Structures are given as structure tokens and as C-alpha cells.
Amino acid sequence: MPDHEIYPPHPDSRTCHVGTYRRVLPVSLERMYENTLDWEHLPYVHAASFKAIQRIDAGSWGWRAETTSARGEVSIIELRLDRACRRWITRTLEGTNAGSEIWTHAFSIEQRRVDIVVDFFVPGVAVSARQKVGKAFAALYESLYDEDVAMMTERQRQLDARSETDQQASLQEGRVALGLRTDLALPMQVESGGRPYVIAEVDGELYAYSALCPHLLGPLHTATPVRGLVTCPWHGYQFDVTDGSCTSGHNCRLPVPPRVAQDDAGRVFLEVSSR
Ligand code: FES
Ligand SMILES: [Fe+2]
């Protein structure tokens, strides 16, 4: 079976079913549920589709939020997760496409392979137009899941790497030579004690900070710090790389990094303390 399939709308003219999208994703059901409940990533990971999101309510049941699409359309969207039925229903309560429902069923076929079946229901669409509308929804979901898979697989990779590092010895005391400061292409990524860090220059000083976001292990190394502030590409949390504090008001901070030192000859070192 191909990994992607698009089915035509239901032929029964009494339903408002406009189409189905089906795909096998290389992730666990746990990552899928996590992604489903994660309302915050929409304007960051799916910036081509969403400009902003304001949470109205959220919990283990799902979430309700006001979304602004990339075209500026405002909607109230509610997602309800039903774990017992391995499905979630996304309803547009108000705004563009109000009354539409997207039912997603997820079937775990291996530990890290999930078969998803997404049904699109849009009221008020003429039977003759359903196929076209269904195809547009399927194309949108194809690109949304491309973006989600990239995030979910990267998070899984970091979780796996973290548990391996935790099983090995923790950071060892010592100095890691990085080279002459004049030769360093900053910001640069380095590894120390099995953990990735970024070295960046802020106001003439060098700082090391975690390449992984403390929220959900987002890739901070892919974001360039601006005036000492780095913004995570997954949910927009922002951190001051000089002291690790979170400047976007979220309750987290960067872990304590190794210190960056420079000797009289201009050689740069990471100074690693034992822990
Ligand atoms: S992983 Fe969520 S803000 Fe970085
Ligand atoms: Fe997503």
C-alpha cells in the first residue's frame, strides 16, 4: 500500500463528506497524541497555513482556540481527543469553514508506525464541488503532516539520544579545545558530554547554550540568536543565551551550559565541570 492515499468523496449526497486522506506515518501513537494536543506549534511549524493562535482552553481532552490563518481568516477551532477510539475530531465552531469537521482515526501498526485515516466533512458544498474541496483539504493535510512528521521524528530522535546519554557516564570534568577564536565560524554547534551546544557571540563575549529547547527538545541550533535572544522554531519560546532565562514568559529555562574560556593566545575552550 502506498504511504499516501486520497479517496473520492462519499457518493451519498445526503452526507457532507468531501474526501478522505490516508497516510502511514513513521511515528508512535504517543508522538501522534502529543502532536494532536500541541496547539502551540501551529503558527510556528505550520507558518504557511497559520499566522497566530490564541488558546481559549486546553487539557488532556484536547483544546479550543482562536486561530488566524496565513490569509488572515479568523476561526474558533476545537479539537477533542478520544483515546479509547484512537481518534480526534477537529471542529470549526466559528469563522471560515464553520460547521466543518475533520475526523482523524489513528491505527498503530508497529511501535513507530501509525496509519491515519482523515475524513473531511464540510456542510454546504454542492455534490459536484465535493471532489475539488476534498482534494484541497487532502493537499493541505499532506503538507501539514509533512511538517508534523519532521517535528515528531526529530523529537523522537532527541528522546532516544537523551536516554542513551543518560545511560552513559555523565559529563566529565575537563577542557575541550575548539580552536582559535579568529577561526571559529559563529554561531557553531559543538558536543560535550553527549549533549549538543551552540557557541555564539553576544556583545563581543562568547556564550555556550543548549542546542535543544527545554520545552520539547526543539532544535535551537537552527535559529540564529538576535541580540542575545534565541527563538525556538517549534513553539516560539524565547531565551536569553547569556543567562538561560526564558524571555517569552514561559515557565522554563535553558540548562546550565559548559563555560566558554579563551587563553592569551586566542584559543577557545569549553570548560566542562563534573556533575
Ligand atoms: S520545543 Fe517548544 S518552544 Fe522549543
Ligand atoms: Fe501540526
PDB file of N, CA and C in Angstrom, residues 150-214:
ATOM      1  N   ALA A 150       8.296  15.851  10.364  1.00  0.00           N
ATOM      2  CA  ALA A 150       9.657  16.350  10.591  1.00  0.00           C
ATOM      3  C   ALA A 150       9.852  16.676  12.076  1.00  0.00           C
ATOM      4  N   MET A 151       8.856  17.319  12.684  1.00  0.00           N
ATOM      5  CA  MET A 151       8.981  17.669  14.101  1.00  0.00           C
ATOM      6  C   MET A 151       8.936  16.416  14.984  1.00  0.00           C
ATOM      7  N   MET A 152       7.987  15.539  14.736  1.00  0.00           N
ATOM      8  CA  MET A 152       7.825  14.352  15.594  1.00  0.00           C
ATOM      9  C   MET A 152       9.039  13.427  15.518  1.00  0.00           C
ATOM     10  N   THR A 153       9.587  13.225  14.301  1.00  0.00           N
ATOM     11  CA  THR A 153      10.730  12.308  14.187  1.00  0.00           C
ATOM     12  C   THR A 153      11.981  12.927  14.817  1.00  0.00           C
ATOM     13  N   GLU A 154      12.122  14.238  14.695  1.00  0.00           N
ATOM     14  CA  GLU A 154      13.276  14.889  15.328  1.00  0.00           C
ATOM     15  C   GLU A 154      13.143  14.811  16.856  1.00  0.00           C
ATOM     16  N   ARG A 155      11.938  15.021  17.365  1.00  0.00           N
ATOM     17  CA  ARG A 155      11.748  14.913  18.825  1.00  0.00           C
ATOM     18  C   ARG A 155      12.048  13.490  19.292  1.00  0.00           C
ATOM     19  N   GLN A 156      11.577  12.495  18.534  1.00  0.00           N
ATOM     20  CA  GLN A 156      11.836  11.107  18.916  1.00  0.00           C
ATOM     21  C   GLN A 156      13.338  10.816  18.899  1.00  0.00           C
ATOM     22  N   ARG A 157      14.027  11.357  17.872  1.00  0.00           N
ATOM     23  CA  ARG A 157      15.475  11.146  17.769  1.00  0.00           C
ATOM     24  C   ARG A 157      16.186  11.734  19.002  1.00  0.00           C
ATOM     25  N   GLN A 158      15.749  12.906  19.421  1.00  0.00           N
ATOM     26  CA  GLN A 158      16.376  13.533  20.587  1.00  0.00           C
ATOM     27  C   GLN A 158      16.042  12.786  21.874  1.00  0.00           C
ATOM     28  N   LEU A 159      14.811  12.284  21.969  1.00  0.00           N
ATOM     29  CA  LEU A 159      14.448  11.497  23.166  1.00  0.00           C
ATOM     30  C   LEU A 159      15.296  10.236  23.240  1.00  0.00           C
ATOM     31  N   ASP A 160      15.490   9.569  22.084  1.00  0.00           N
ATOM     32  CA  ASP A 160      16.304   8.351  22.053  1.00  0.00           C
ATOM     33  C   ASP A 160      17.754   8.671  22.419  1.00  0.00           C
ATOM     34  N   ALA A 161      18.287   9.772  21.848  1.00  0.00           N
ATOM     35  CA  ALA A 161      19.682  10.156  22.118  1.00  0.00           C
ATOM     36  C   ALA A 161      19.844  10.502  23.592  1.00  0.00           C
ATOM     37  N   ARG A 162      18.826  11.170  24.148  1.00  0.00           N
ATOM     38  CA  ARG A 162      18.908  11.570  25.551  1.00  0.00           C
ATOM     39  C   ARG A 162      18.936  10.356  26.467  1.00  0.00           C
ATOM     40  N   SER A 163      18.110   9.358  26.179  1.00  0.00           N
ATOM     41  CA  SER A 163      18.110   8.207  27.078  1.00  0.00           C
ATOM     42  C   SER A 163      19.411   7.432  26.944  1.00  0.00           C
ATOM     43  N   GLU A 164      20.021   7.434  25.757  1.00  0.00           N
ATOM     44  CA  GLU A 164      21.329   6.789  25.607  1.00  0.00           C
ATOM     45  C   GLU A 164      22.390   7.534  26.403  1.00  0.00           C
ATOM     46  N   THR A 165      22.384   8.861  26.304  1.00  0.00           N
ATOM     47  CA  THR A 165      23.366   9.673  27.035  1.00  0.00           C
ATOM     48  C   THR A 165      23.199   9.478  28.537  1.00  0.00           C
ATOM     49  N   ASP A 166      21.944   9.418  28.975  1.00  0.00           N
ATOM     50  CA  ASP A 166      21.700   9.258  30.411  1.00  0.00           C
ATOM     51  C   ASP A 166      22.225   7.925  30.923  1.00  0.00           C
ATOM     52  N   GLN A 167      22.233   6.910  30.029  1.00  0.00           N
ATOM     53  CA  GLN A 167      22.721   5.602  30.460  1.00  0.00           C
ATOM     54  C   GLN A 167      24.249   5.573  30.515  1.00  0.00           C
ATOM     55  N   GLN A 168      24.880   6.476  29.749  1.00  0.00           N
ATOM     56  CA  GLN A 168      26.338   6.512  29.771  1.00  0.00           C
ATOM     57  C   GLN A 168      26.811   7.425  30.904  1.00  0.00           C
ATOM     58  N   ALA A 169      28.151   7.550  31.015  1.00  0.00           N
ATOM     59  CA  ALA A 169      28.678   8.404  32.070  1.00  0.00           C
ATOM     60  C   ALA A 169      28.236   9.843  31.831  1.00  0.00           C
ATOM     61  N   SER A 170      28.004  10.594  32.900  1.00  0.00           N
ATOM     62  CA  SER A 170      27.619  11.985  32.743  1.00  0.00           C
ATOM     63  C   SER A 170      28.858  12.799  32.387  1.00  0.00           C
ATOM     64  N   LEU A 171      28.677  14.082  32.243  1.00  0.00           N
ATOM     65  CA  LEU A 171      29.775  14.950  31.797  1.00  0.00           C
ATOM     66  C   LEU A 171      31.042  14.715  32.601  1.00  0.00           C
ATOM     67  N   GLN A 172      32.166  14.686  31.903  1.00  0.00           N
ATOM     68  CA  GLN A 172      33.426  14.537  32.607  1.00  0.00           C
ATOM     69  C   GLN A 172      34.099  15.894  32.687  1.00  0.00           C
ATOM     70  N   GLU A 173      34.810  16.082  33.812  1.00  0.00           N
ATOM     71  CA  GLU A 173      35.475  17.355  34.006  1.00  0.00           C
ATOM     72  C   GLU A 173      36.604  17.495  32.990  1.00  0.00           C
ATOM     73  N   GLY A 174      36.829  18.707  32.514  1.00  0.00           N
ATOM     74  CA  GLY A 174      37.962  18.910  31.611  1.00  0.00           C
ATOM     75  C   GLY A 174      37.713  20.049  30.656  1.00  0.00           C
ATOM     76  N   ARG A 175      38.652  20.185  29.726  1.00  0.00           N
ATOM     77  CA  ARG A 175      38.573  21.271  28.747  1.00  0.00           C
ATOM     78  C   ARG A 175      38.476  20.679  27.363  1.00  0.00           C
ATOM     79  N   VAL A 176      37.634  21.237  26.562  1.00  0.00           N
ATOM     80  CA  VAL A 176      37.536  20.800  25.176  1.00  0.00           C
ATOM     81  C   VAL A 176      38.002  21.969  24.312  1.00  0.00           C
ATOM     82  N   ALA A 177      39.076  21.732  23.525  1.00  0.00           N
ATOM     83  CA  ALA A 177      39.618  22.807  22.681  1.00  0.00           C
ATOM     84  C   ALA A 177      38.738  22.978  21.445  1.00  0.00           C
ATOM     85  N   LEU A 178      38.376  24.226  21.171  1.00  0.00           N
ATOM     86  CA  LEU A 178      37.529  24.497  19.997  1.00  0.00           C
ATOM     87  C   LEU A 178      38.313  25.132  18.849  1.00  0.00           C
ATOM     88  N   GLY A 179      39.515  25.650  19.135  1.00  0.00           N
ATOM     89  CA  GLY A 179      40.328  26.273  18.089  1.00  0.00           C
ATOM     90  C   GLY A 179      40.534  27.749  18.377  1.00  0.00           C
ATOM     91  N   LEU A 180      41.209  28.389  17.452  1.00  0.00           N
ATOM     92  CA  LEU A 180      41.463  29.823  17.594  1.00  0.00           C
ATOM     93  C   LEU A 180      40.175  30.602  17.385  1.00  0.00           C
ATOM     94  N   ARG A 181      39.969  31.598  18.198  1.00  0.00           N
ATOM     95  CA  ARG A 181      38.720  32.361  18.091  1.00  0.00           C
ATOM     96  C   ARG A 181      38.560  32.959  16.692  1.00  0.00           C
ATOM     97  N   THR A 182      39.664  33.406  16.131  1.00  0.00           N
ATOM     98  CA  THR A 182      39.581  34.033  14.801  1.00  0.00           C
ATOM     99  C   THR A 182      39.165  33.026  13.723  1.00  0.00           C
ATOM    100  N   ASP A 183      39.312  31.727  14.033  1.00  0.00           N
ATOM    101  CA  ASP A 183      38.944  30.699  13.037  1.00  0.00           C
ATOM    102  C   ASP A 183      37.512  30.189  13.221  1.00  0.00           C
ATOM    103  N   LEU A 184      36.885  30.552  14.349  1.00  0.00           N
ATOM    104  CA  LEU A 184      35.562  29.976  14.630  1.00  0.00           C
ATOM    105  C   LEU A 184      34.486  30.654  13.779  1.00  0.00           C
ATOM    106  N   ALA A 185      33.666  29.839  13.130  1.00  0.00           N
ATOM    107  CA  ALA A 185      32.528  30.371  12.363  1.00  0.00           C
ATOM    108  C   ALA A 185      31.308  30.331  13.279  1.00  0.00           C
ATOM    109  N   LEU A 186      30.970  31.496  13.827  1.00  0.00           N
ATOM    110  CA  LEU A 186      29.900  31.556  14.835  1.00  0.00           C
ATOM    111  C   LEU A 186      28.574  32.004  14.223  1.00  0.00           C
ATOM    112  N   PRO A 187      27.434  31.542  14.758  1.00  0.00           N
ATOM    113  CA  PRO A 187      27.319  30.539  15.820  1.00  0.00           C
ATOM    114  C   PRO A 187      27.687  29.151  15.300  1.00  0.00           C
ATOM    115  N   MET A 188      28.260  28.340  16.193  1.00  0.00           N
ATOM    116  CA  MET A 188      28.682  26.994  15.802  1.00  0.00           C
ATOM    117  C   MET A 188      28.124  25.971  16.792  1.00  0.00           C
ATOM    118  N   GLN A 189      27.975  24.746  16.321  1.00  0.00           N
ATOM    119  CA  GLN A 189      27.445  23.696  17.180  1.00  0.00           C
ATOM    120  C   GLN A 189      28.579  22.817  17.668  1.00  0.00           C
ATOM    121  N   VAL A 190      28.584  22.471  18.938  1.00  0.00           N
ATOM    122  CA  VAL A 190      29.604  21.576  19.496  1.00  0.00           C
ATOM    123  C   VAL A 190      28.898  20.538  20.355  1.00  0.00           C
ATOM    124  N   GLU A 191      29.617  19.478  20.663  1.00  0.00           N
ATOM    125  CA  GLU A 191      29.035  18.463  21.540  1.00  0.00           C
ATOM    126  C   GLU A 191      29.920  18.298  22.757  1.00  0.00           C
ATOM    127  N   SER A 192      29.333  18.167  23.892  1.00  0.00           N
ATOM    128  CA  SER A 192      30.109  17.985  25.106  1.00  0.00           C
ATOM    129  C   SER A 192      29.329  17.053  26.030  1.00  0.00           C
ATOM    130  N   GLY A 193      29.988  15.976  26.465  1.00  0.00           N
ATOM    131  CA  GLY A 193      29.312  15.013  27.343  1.00  0.00           C
ATOM    132  C   GLY A 193      28.077  14.419  26.700  1.00  0.00           C
ATOM    133  N   GLY A 194      28.096  14.287  25.384  1.00  0.00           N
ATOM    134  CA  GLY A 194      26.951  13.693  24.683  1.00  0.00           C
ATOM    135  C   GLY A 194      25.798  14.655  24.466  1.00  0.00           C
ATOM    136  N   ARG A 195      25.982  15.911  24.890  1.00  0.00           N
ATOM    137  CA  ARG A 195      24.904  16.910  24.729  1.00  0.00           C
ATOM    138  C   ARG A 195      25.327  17.978  23.707  1.00  0.00           C
ATOM    139  N   PRO A 196      24.405  18.377  22.841  1.00  0.00           N
ATOM    140  CA  PRO A 196      24.757  19.403  21.845  1.00  0.00           C
ATOM    141  C   PRO A 196      24.594  20.822  22.399  1.00  0.00           C
ATOM    142  N   TYR A 197      25.554  21.668  22.054  1.00  0.00           N
ATOM    143  CA  TYR A 197      25.506  23.080  22.460  1.00  0.00           C
ATOM    144  C   TYR A 197      25.778  23.962  21.251  1.00  0.00           C
ATOM    145  N   VAL A 198      25.405  25.220  21.393  1.00  0.00           N
ATOM    146  CA  VAL A 198      25.729  26.224  20.392  1.00  0.00           C
ATOM    147  C   VAL A 198      26.670  27.227  21.058  1.00  0.00           C
ATOM    148  N   ILE A 199      27.699  27.646  20.320  1.00  0.00           N
ATOM    149  CA  ILE A 199      28.553  28.736  20.797  1.00  0.00           C
ATOM    150  C   ILE A 199      28.210  29.958  19.951  1.00  0.00           C
ATOM    151  N   ALA A 200      27.899  31.048  20.607  1.00  0.00           N
ATOM    152  CA  ALA A 200      27.537  32.269  19.873  1.00  0.00           C
ATOM    153  C   ALA A 200      28.202  33.469  20.537  1.00  0.00           C
ATOM    154  N   GLU A 201      28.337  34.524  19.773  1.00  0.00           N
ATOM    155  CA  GLU A 201      28.955  35.750  20.294  1.00  0.00           C
ATOM    156  C   GLU A 201      27.862  36.776  20.559  1.00  0.00           C
ATOM    157  N   VAL A 202      27.884  37.332  21.766  1.00  0.00           N
ATOM    158  CA  VAL A 202      26.924  38.399  22.101  1.00  0.00           C
ATOM    159  C   VAL A 202      27.722  39.555  22.695  1.00  0.00           C
ATOM    160  N   ASP A 203      27.647  40.702  22.086  1.00  0.00           N
ATOM    161  CA  ASP A 203      28.389  41.893  22.538  1.00  0.00           C
ATOM    162  C   ASP A 203      29.873  41.582  22.764  1.00  0.00           C
ATOM    163  N   GLY A 204      30.455  40.832  21.853  1.00  0.00           N
ATOM    164  CA  GLY A 204      31.893  40.557  21.931  1.00  0.00           C
ATOM    165  C   GLY A 204      32.263  39.395  22.837  1.00  0.00           C
ATOM    166  N   GLU A 205      31.322  38.864  23.607  1.00  0.00           N
ATOM    167  CA  GLU A 205      31.596  37.730  24.503  1.00  0.00           C
ATOM    168  C   GLU A 205      31.088  36.442  23.876  1.00  0.00           C
ATOM    169  N   LEU A 206      31.767  35.331  24.186  1.00  0.00           N
ATOM    170  CA  LEU A 206      31.299  34.038  23.692  1.00  0.00           C
ATOM    171  C   LEU A 206      30.470  33.340  24.767  1.00  0.00           C
ATOM    172  N   TYR A 207      29.369  32.752  24.341  1.00  0.00           N
ATOM    173  CA  TYR A 207      28.495  32.018  25.268  1.00  0.00           C
ATOM    174  C   TYR A 207      28.158  30.659  24.650  1.00  0.00           C
ATOM    175  N   ALA A 208      28.054  29.655  25.536  1.00  0.00           N
ATOM    176  CA  ALA A 208      27.547  28.350  25.102  1.00  0.00           C
ATOM    177  C   ALA A 208      26.120  28.224  25.619  1.00  0.00           C
ATOM    178  N   TYR A 209      25.251  27.640  24.829  1.00  0.00           N
ATOM    179  CA  TYR A 209      23.884  27.348  25.319  1.00  0.00           C
ATOM    180  C   TYR A 209      23.406  26.058  24.678  1.00  0.00           C
ATOM    181  N   SER A 210      22.456  25.428  25.319  1.00  0.00           N
ATOM    182  CA  SER A 210      21.941  24.147  24.845  1.00  0.00           C
ATOM    183  C   SER A 210      21.365  24.290  23.439  1.00  0.00           C
ATOM    184  N   ALA A 211      21.688  23.318  22.575  1.00  0.00           N
ATOM    185  CA  ALA A 211      21.123  23.327  21.221  1.00  0.00           C
ATOM    186  C   ALA A 211      19.703  22.767  21.226  1.00  0.00           C
ATOM    187  N   LEU A 212      19.274  22.268  22.394  1.00  0.00           N
ATOM    188  CA  LEU A 212      17.937  21.684  22.496  1.00  0.00           C
ATOM    189  C   LEU A 212      17.078  22.532  23.423  1.00  0.00           C
ATOM    190  N   CYS A 213      15.872  22.805  22.974  1.00  0.00           N
ATOM    191  CA  CYS A 213      14.960  23.623  23.764  1.00  0.00           C
ATOM    192  C   CYS A 213      14.475  22.839  24.994  1.00  0.00           C
ATOM    193  N   PRO A 214      14.426  23.497  26.164  1.00  0.00           N
ATOM    194  CA  PRO A 214      13.973  22.796  27.369  1.00  0.00           C
ATOM    195  C   PRO A 214      12.472  22.469  27.348  1.00  0.00           C
TER     196      PRO A 214
END
